[in-house]
Tab-separated table of C-alpha atoms and ligand atoms in Angstrom:
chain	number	residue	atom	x	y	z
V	1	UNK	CA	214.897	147.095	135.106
V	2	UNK	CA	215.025	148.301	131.459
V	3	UNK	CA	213.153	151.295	130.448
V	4	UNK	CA	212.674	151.217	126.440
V	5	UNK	CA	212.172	154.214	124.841
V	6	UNK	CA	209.104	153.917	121.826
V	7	UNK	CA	209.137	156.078	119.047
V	8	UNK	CA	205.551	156.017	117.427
V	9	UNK	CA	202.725	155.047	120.069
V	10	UNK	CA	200.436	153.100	117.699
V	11	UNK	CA	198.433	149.910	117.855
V	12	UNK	CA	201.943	148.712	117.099
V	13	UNK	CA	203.886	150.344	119.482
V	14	UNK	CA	200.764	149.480	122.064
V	15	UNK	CA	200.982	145.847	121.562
V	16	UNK	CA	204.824	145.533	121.986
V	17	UNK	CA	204.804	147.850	124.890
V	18	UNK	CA	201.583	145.037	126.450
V	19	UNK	CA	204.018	142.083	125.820
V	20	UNK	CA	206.946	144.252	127.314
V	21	UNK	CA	205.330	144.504	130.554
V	22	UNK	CA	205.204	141.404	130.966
V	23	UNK	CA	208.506	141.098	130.866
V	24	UNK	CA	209.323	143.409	133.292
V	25	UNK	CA	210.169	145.975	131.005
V	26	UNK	CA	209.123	150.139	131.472
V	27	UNK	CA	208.162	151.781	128.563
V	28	UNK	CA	208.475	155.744	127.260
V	29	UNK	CA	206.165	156.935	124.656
V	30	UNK	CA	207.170	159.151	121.906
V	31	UNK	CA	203.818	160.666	120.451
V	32	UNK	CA	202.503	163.535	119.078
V	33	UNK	CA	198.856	162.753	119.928
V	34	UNK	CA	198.138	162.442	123.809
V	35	UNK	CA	196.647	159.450	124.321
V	36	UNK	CA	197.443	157.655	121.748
V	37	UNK	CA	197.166	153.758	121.491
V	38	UNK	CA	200.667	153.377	123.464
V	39	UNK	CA	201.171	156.324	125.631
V	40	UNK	CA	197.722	154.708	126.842
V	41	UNK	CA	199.757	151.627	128.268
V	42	UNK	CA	203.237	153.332	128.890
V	43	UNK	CA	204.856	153.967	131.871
V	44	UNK	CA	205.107	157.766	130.540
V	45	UNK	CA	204.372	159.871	127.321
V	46	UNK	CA	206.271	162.264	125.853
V	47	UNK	CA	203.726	164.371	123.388
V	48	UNK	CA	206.116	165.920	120.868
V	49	UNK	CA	206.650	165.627	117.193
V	50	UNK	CA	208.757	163.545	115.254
V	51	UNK	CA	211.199	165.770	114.042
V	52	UNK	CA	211.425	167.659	117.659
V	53	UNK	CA	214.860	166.888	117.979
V	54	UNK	CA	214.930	168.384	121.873
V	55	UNK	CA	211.675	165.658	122.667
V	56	UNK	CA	214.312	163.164	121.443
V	57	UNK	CA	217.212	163.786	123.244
V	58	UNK	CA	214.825	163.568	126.445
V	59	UNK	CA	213.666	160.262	125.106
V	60	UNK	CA	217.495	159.078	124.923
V	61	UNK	CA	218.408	160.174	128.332
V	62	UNK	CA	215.519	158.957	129.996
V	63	UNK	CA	216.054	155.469	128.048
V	64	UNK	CA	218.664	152.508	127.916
V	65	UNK	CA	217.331	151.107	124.433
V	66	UNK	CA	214.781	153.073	121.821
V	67	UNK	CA	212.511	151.018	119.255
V	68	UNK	CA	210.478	152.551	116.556
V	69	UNK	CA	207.117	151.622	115.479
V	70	UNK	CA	206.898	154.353	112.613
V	71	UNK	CA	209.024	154.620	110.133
V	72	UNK	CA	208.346	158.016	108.673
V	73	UNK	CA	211.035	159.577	110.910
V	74	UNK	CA	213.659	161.659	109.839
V	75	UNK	CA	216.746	158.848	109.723
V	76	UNK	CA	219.149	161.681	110.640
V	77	UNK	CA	217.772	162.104	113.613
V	78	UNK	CA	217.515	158.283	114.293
V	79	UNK	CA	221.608	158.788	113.584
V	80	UNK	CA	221.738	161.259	116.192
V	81	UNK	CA	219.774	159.081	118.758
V	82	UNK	CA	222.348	156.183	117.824
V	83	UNK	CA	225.679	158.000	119.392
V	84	UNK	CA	223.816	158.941	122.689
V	85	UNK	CA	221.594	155.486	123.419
V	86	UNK	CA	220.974	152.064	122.081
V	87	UNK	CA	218.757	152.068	118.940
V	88	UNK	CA	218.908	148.421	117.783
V	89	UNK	CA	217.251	148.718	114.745
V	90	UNK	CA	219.395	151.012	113.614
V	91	UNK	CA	219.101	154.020	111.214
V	92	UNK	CA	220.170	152.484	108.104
V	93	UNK	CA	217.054	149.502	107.798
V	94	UNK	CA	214.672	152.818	108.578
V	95	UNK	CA	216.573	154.781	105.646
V	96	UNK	CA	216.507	151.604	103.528
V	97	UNK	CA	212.508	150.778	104.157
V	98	UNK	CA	211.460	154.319	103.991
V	99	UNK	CA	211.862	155.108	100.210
V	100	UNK	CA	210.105	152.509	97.824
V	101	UNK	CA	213.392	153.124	94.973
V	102	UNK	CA	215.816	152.203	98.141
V	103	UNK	CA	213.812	149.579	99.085
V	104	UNK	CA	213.381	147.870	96.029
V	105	UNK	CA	217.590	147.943	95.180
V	106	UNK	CA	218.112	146.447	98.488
V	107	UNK	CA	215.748	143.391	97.856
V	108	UNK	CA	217.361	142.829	94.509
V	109	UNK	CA	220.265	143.237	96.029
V	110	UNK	CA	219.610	140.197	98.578
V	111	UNK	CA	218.832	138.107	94.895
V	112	UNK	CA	215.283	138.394	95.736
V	113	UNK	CA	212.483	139.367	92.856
V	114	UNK	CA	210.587	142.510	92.872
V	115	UNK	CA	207.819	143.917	90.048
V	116	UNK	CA	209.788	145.667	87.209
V	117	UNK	CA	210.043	149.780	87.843
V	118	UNK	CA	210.917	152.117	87.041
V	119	UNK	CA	212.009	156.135	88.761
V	120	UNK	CA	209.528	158.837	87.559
V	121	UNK	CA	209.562	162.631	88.071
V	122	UNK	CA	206.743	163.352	85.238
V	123	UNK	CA	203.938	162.892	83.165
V	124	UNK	CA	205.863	161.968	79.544
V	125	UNK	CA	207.821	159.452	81.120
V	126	UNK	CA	205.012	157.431	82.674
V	127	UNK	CA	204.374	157.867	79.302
V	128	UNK	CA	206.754	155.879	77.341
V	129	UNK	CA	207.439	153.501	80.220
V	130	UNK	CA	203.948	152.430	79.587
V	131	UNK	CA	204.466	152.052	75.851
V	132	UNK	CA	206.850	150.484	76.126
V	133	UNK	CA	205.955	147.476	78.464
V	134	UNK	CA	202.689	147.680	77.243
V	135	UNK	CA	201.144	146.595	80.742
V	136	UNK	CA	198.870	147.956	83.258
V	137	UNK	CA	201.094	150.083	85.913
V	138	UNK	CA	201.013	151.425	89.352
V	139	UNK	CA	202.524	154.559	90.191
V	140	UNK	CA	203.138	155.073	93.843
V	141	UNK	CA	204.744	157.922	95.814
V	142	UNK	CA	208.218	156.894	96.776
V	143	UNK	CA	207.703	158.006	100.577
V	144	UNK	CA	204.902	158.239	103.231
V	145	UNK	CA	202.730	155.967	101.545
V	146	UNK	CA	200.366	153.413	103.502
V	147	UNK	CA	197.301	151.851	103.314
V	148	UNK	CA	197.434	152.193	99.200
V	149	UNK	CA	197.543	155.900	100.003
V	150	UNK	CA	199.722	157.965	97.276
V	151	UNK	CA	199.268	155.014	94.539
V	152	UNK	CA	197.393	155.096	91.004
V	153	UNK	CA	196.771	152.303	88.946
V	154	UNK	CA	197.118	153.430	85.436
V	155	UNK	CA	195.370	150.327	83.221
V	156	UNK	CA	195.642	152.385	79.538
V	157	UNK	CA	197.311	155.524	78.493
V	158	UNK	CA	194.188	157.707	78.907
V	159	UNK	CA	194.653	157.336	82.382
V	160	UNK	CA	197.504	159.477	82.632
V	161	UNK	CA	194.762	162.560	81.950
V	162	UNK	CA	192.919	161.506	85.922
V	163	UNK	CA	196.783	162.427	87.469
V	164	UNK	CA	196.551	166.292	88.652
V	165	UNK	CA	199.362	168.427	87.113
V	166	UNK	CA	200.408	169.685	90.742
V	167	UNK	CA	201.429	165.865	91.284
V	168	UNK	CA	204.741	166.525	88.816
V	169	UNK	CA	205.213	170.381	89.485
V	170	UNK	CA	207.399	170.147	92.606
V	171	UNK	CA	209.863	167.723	91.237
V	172	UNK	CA	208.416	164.942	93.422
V	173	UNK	CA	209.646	161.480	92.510
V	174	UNK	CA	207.855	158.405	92.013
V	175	UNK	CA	207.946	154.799	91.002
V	176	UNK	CA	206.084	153.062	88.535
V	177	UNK	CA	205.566	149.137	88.845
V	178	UNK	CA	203.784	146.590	86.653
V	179	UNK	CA	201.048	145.903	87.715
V	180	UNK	CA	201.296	142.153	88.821
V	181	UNK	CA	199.081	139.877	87.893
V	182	UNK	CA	198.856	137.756	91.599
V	183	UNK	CA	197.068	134.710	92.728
V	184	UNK	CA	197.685	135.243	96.401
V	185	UNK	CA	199.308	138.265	98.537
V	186	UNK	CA	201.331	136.634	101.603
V	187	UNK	CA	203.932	138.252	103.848
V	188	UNK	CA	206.408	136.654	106.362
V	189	UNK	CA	207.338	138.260	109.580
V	190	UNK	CA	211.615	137.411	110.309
V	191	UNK	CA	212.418	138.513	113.670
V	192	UNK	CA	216.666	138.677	113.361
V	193	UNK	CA	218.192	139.379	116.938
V	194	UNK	CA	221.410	141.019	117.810
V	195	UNK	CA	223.150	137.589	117.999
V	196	UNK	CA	222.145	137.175	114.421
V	197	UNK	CA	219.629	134.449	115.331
V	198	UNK	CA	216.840	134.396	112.756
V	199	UNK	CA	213.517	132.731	112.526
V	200	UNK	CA	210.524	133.432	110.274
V	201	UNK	CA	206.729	133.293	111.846
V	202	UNK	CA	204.222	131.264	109.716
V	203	UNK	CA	203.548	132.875	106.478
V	204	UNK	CA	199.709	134.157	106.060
V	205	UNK	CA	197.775	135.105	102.835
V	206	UNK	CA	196.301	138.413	102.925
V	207	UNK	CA	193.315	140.005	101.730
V	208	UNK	CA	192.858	143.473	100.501
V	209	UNK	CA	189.739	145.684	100.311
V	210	UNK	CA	190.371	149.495	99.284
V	211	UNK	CA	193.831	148.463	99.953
V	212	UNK	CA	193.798	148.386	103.178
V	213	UNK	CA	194.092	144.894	104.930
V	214	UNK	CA	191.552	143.254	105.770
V	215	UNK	CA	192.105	139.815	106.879
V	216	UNK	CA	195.076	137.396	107.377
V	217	UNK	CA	194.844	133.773	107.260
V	218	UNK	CA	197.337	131.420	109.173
V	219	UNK	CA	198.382	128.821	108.023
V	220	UNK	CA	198.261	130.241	104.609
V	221	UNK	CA	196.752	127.856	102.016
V	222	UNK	CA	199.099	127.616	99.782
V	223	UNK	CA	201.743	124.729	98.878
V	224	UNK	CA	204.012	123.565	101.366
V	225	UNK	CA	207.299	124.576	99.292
V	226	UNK	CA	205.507	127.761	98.604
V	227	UNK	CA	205.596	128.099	102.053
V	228	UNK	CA	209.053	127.542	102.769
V	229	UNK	CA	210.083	129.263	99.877
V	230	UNK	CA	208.789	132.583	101.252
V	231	UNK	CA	209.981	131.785	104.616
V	232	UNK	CA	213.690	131.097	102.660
V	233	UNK	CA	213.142	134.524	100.435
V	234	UNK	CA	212.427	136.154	103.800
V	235	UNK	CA	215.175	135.474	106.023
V	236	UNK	CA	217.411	136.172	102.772
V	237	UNK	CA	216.482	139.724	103.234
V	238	UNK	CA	216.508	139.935	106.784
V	239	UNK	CA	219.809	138.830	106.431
V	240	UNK	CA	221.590	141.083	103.728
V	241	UNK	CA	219.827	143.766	104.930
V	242	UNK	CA	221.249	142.807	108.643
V	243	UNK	CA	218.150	143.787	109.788
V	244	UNK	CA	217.847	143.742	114.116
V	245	UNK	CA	214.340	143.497	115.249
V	246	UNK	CA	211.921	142.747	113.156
V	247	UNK	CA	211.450	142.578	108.834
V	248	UNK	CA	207.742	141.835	107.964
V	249	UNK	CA	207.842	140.921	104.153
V	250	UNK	CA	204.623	141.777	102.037
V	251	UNK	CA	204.773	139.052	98.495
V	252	UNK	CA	202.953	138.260	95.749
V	253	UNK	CA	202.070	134.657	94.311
V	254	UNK	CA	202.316	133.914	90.982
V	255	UNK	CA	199.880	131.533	89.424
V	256	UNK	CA	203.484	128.793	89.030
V	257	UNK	CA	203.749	129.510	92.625
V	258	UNK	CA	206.907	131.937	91.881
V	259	UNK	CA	207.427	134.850	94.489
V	260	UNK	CA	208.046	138.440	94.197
V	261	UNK	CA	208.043	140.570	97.097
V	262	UNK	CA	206.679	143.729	96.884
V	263	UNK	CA	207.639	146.259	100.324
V	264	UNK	CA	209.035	145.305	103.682
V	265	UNK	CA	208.002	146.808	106.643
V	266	UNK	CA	211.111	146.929	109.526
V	267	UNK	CA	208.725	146.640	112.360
V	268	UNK	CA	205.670	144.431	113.459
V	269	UNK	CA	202.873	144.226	111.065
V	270	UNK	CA	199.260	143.772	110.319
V	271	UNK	CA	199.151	140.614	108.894
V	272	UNK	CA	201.213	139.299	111.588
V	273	UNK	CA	198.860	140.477	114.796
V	274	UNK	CA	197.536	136.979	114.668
V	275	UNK	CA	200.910	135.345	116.498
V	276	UNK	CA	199.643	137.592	119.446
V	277	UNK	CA	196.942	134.918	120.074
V	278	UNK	CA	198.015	131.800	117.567
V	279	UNK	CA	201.414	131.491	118.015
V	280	UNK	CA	203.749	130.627	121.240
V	281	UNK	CA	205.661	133.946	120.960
V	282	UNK	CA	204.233	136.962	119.166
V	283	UNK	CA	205.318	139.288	116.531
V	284	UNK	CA	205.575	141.479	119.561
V	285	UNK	CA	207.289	140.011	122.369
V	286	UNK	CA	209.675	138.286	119.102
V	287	UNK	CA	210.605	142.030	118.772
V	288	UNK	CA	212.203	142.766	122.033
V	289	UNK	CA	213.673	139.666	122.279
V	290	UNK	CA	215.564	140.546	118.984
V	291	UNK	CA	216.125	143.930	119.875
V	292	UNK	CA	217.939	143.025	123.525
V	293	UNK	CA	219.138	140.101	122.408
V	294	UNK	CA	217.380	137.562	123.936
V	295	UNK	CA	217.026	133.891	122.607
V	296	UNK	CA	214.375	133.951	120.095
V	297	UNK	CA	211.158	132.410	121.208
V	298	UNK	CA	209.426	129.518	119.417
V	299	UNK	CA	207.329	130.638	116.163
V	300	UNK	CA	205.006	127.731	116.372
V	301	UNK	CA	201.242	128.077	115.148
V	302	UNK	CA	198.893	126.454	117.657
V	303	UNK	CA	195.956	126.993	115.963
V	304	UNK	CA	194.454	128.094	112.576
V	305	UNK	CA	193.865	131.589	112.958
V	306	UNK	CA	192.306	134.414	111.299
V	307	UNK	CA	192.578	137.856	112.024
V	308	UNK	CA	190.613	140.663	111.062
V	309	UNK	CA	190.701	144.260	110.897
V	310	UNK	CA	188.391	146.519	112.569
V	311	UNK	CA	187.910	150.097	110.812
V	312	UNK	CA	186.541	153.189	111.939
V	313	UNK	CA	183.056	152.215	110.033
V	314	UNK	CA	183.238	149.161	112.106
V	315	UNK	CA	182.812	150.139	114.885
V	316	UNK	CA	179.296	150.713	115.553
V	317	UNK	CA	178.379	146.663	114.660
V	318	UNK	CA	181.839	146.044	116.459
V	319	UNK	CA	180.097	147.288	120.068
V	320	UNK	CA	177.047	145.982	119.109
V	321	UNK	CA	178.090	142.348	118.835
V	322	UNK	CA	180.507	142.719	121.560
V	323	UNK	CA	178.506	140.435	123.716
V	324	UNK	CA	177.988	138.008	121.364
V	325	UNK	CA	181.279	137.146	120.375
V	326	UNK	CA	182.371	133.651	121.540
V	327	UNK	CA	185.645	132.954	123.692
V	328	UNK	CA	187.310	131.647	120.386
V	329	UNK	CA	187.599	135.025	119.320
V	330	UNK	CA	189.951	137.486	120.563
V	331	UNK	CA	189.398	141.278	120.933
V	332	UNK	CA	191.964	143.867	120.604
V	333	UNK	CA	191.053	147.611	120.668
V	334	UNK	CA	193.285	149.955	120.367
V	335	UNK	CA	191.521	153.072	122.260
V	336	UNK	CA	191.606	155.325	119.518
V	337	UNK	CA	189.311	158.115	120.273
V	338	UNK	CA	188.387	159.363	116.583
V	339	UNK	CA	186.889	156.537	114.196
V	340	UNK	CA	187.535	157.929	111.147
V	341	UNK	CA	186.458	155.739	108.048
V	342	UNK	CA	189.448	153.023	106.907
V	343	UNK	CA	190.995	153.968	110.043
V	344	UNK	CA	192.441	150.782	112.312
V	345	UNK	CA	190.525	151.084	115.572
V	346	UNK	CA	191.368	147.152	116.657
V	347	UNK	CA	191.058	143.247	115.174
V	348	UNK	CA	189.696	140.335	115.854
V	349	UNK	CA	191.264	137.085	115.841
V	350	UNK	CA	189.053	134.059	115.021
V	351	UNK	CA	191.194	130.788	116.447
V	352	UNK	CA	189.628	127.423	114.751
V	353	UNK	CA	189.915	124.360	113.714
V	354	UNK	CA	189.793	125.142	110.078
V	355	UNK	CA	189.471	128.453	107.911
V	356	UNK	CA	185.943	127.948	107.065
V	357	UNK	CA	184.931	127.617	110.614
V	358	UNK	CA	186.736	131.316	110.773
V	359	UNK	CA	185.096	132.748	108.161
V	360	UNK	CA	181.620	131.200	109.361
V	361	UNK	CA	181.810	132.793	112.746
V	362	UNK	CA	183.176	136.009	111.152
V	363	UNK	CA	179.916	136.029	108.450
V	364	UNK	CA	178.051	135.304	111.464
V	365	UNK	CA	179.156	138.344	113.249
V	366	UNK	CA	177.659	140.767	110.563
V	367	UNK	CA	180.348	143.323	111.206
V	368	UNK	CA	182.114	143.027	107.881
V	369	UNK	CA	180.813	142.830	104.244
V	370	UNK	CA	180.949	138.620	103.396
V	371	UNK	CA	183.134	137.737	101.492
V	372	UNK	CA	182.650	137.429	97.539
V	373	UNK	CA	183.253	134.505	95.400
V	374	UNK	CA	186.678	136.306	94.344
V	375	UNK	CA	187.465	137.222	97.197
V	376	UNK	CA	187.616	133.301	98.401
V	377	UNK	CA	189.330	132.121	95.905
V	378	UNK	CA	192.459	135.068	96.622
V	379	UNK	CA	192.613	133.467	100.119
V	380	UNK	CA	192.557	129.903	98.243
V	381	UNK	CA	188.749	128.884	99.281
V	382	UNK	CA	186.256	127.616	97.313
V	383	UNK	CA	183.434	127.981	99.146
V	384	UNK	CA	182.472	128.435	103.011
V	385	UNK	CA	181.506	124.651	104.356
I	401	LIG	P1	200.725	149.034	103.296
I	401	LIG	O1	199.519	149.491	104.019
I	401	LIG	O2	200.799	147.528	103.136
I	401	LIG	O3	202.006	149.634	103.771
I	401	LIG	P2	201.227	150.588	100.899
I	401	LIG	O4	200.379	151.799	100.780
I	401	LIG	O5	202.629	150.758	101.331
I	401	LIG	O6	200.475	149.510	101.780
I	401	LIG	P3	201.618	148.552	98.835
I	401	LIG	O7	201.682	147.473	99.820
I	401	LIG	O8	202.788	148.746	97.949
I	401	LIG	O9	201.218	149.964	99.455
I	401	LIG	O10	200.335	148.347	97.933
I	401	LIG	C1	199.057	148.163	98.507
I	401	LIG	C2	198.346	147.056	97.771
I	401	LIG	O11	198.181	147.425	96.393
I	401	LIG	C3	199.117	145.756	97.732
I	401	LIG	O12	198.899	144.997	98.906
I	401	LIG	C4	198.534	145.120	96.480
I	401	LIG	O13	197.249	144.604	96.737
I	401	LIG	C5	198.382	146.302	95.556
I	401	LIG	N1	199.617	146.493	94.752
I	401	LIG	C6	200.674	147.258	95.067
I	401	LIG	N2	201.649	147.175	94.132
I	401	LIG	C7	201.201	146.326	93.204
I	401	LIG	C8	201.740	145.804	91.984
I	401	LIG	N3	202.938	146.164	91.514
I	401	LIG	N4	200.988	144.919	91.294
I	401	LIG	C9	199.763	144.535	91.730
I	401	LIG	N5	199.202	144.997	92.865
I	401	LIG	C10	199.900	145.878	93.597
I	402	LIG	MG1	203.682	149.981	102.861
I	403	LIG	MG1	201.846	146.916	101.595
């Protein structure tokens, strides 16, 4: 059989590698933490850095195709890996999707929308930019950034005085966005195979808290053309960008129902863990199939679902209601042995009739904070029946 070769052993990398097997597939771990998430369910680990270049070459020979999960990897070495084994995905969506100013050219490029910006490398120009749009802003490192990590809203100019000097010293570059004035946040998952088949999972609306995701909502209330029109904007990019594998597609709503996209992700993503339970082929096993060219399977939603994250400061209530949770809801942990605070340790997927049933079964749980009024009405609720 195949042996695939995973660079990044994440929840992300786990839950491809747990569809993978059942396709028959053998899986190799790159890692730098032993027992991670993935080496955990991987045929074998290999514990080295990133940017250990002899790790890699062992990865390659041991493998006939190599994924990644991560996409903080040097794409130079992703290049190298390319002339000795298969790398589907490519170096070139990793180089685009890794730098927010690259990222952002290459959706324009596809004649897709994204928030005015502008390049940055100090203090004056944030500065002027700001007079001169005369708009709240949101100045975000241009690599390495997750989970809102590396980002400052700036809502006036006195701001500017909270942003350390050390942050402009080392000729760092950043990028400043307006700060967009959304209804809804929604993303769309396009799996695009090495065939060129494409097909777009259901899109779900997402809500924040601290910036990190907390829950996703399938099927996303929001207007059917809405819908399709993000599903449209989505495979638009998949497809300039020629993107193999997988492009998950982070947008914002504006209150006309126009679309802007804000980041992609070229890999599975959060907001789309609920297909693992809701849908007849996952984000996950949609991935592989892309990847080794396999017909892609059917996106279809069988059920509203909502999925929600479980953090490090979870987890305590999370193992104390384990025993109460009811078969409609569907545990993943990810066997993370530290639970730091905002850190993913697993989700839950609540699969319902409706979204208020969801959300009453996850208020019932007690594990996370209700929701607030505000709150509902981003996901496009009124109230909890
Ligand atoms: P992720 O964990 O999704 O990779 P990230 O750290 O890469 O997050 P973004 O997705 O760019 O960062 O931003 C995180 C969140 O901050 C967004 O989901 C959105 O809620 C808010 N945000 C980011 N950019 C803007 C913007 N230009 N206008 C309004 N809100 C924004
Ligand atoms: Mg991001
Ligand atoms: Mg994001």
């Amino acid at each position: 059989g195949l042996t695939i070769g995973v660079i990044g052993g994440g929840q992300l990398g786990r839950m491809v590698i747990l569809e993978g097997r059942k396709l028959g597939l053998r899986f190799i771990t790159l890692d730098p933490s032993p027992h991670c998430p993935g080496g955990q369910v991987s045929d074998r680990q290999i514990v080295a850095a990133y940017d250990d270049s002899q790790a890699m070459k062992e990865l390659a020979n041991a493998c006939d195709v190599i994924i990644y999960e991560f996409e903080n990897i040097d794409g130079a070495m992703v290049r190298r890996l390319e002339d000795v084994c298969a790398v589907p995905q490519g170096s070139r969506l990793l180089e685009t999707t890794q730098h927010r100013l690259t990222e952002k050219k290459a959706i324009q490029a596809s004649g897709v929308p994204v928030a005015p910006y502008r390049a940055i490398t100090d203090r004056h120009e944030i500065l002027n930019v700001m007079q001169e749009w005369n708009r709240s802003v949101v100045l975000k490192t241009t690599m390495g950034g997750y989970d809102g990590k590396g980002q400052w809203i700036l809502q006036q100019e006195e701001d500017l005085q909270t942003l350390p000097d050390e942050m402009f010293t080392s000729g760092q570059e950043y990028i400043l966005e307006q700060l967009i004035p959304f209804v809804r946040e929604i993303s769309v998952v396009v799996a695009r195979s090495t065939t060129g088949e494409v097909s777009a999972f259901s899109p779900t609306v997402n809500l924040h808290r601290n910036h990190i995701l907390h829950l996703s909502v399938a099927p996303a209330m929001i207007e059917q053309e809405v819908i399709q029109q993000a599903k449209e904007l989505a495979i638009q990019i998949a497809e300039h960008l020629e993107v193999i594998g997988l492009v998950a597609v982070e947008m914002f709503m504006l209150p006309d129902g126009s679309l802007i996209v804000n980041e992609l992700a070229p890999r599975p993503h959060n907001s789309g863990h609920y297909t693992f339970d809701a849908c007849e082929t996952s984000q996950f096993a949609q991935f592989l199939r892309a990847v080794l060219g396999l017909p892609l399977g059917s996106t279809q939603l069988h059920q509203t679902a909502v999925m929600v994250n479980l953090l490090g400061e979870h987890q305590n209530a999370f193992y104390s209601q384990f025993s109460q949770l009811s078969q409609e809801v569907k545990v993943h942990w990810y066997g993370k042995t530290e639970a730091k605070r905002g850190r993913k340790m697993g989700h839950l997927t609540f699969l319902t009739d409706s979204v208020s049933e969801a959300l009453h079964l996850i208020e019932k749980t007690g594990i996370w904070e209700p929701l607030t009024l505000k709150e509902l009405h981003e996901i496009g609720l009124e109230t909890i029946k």
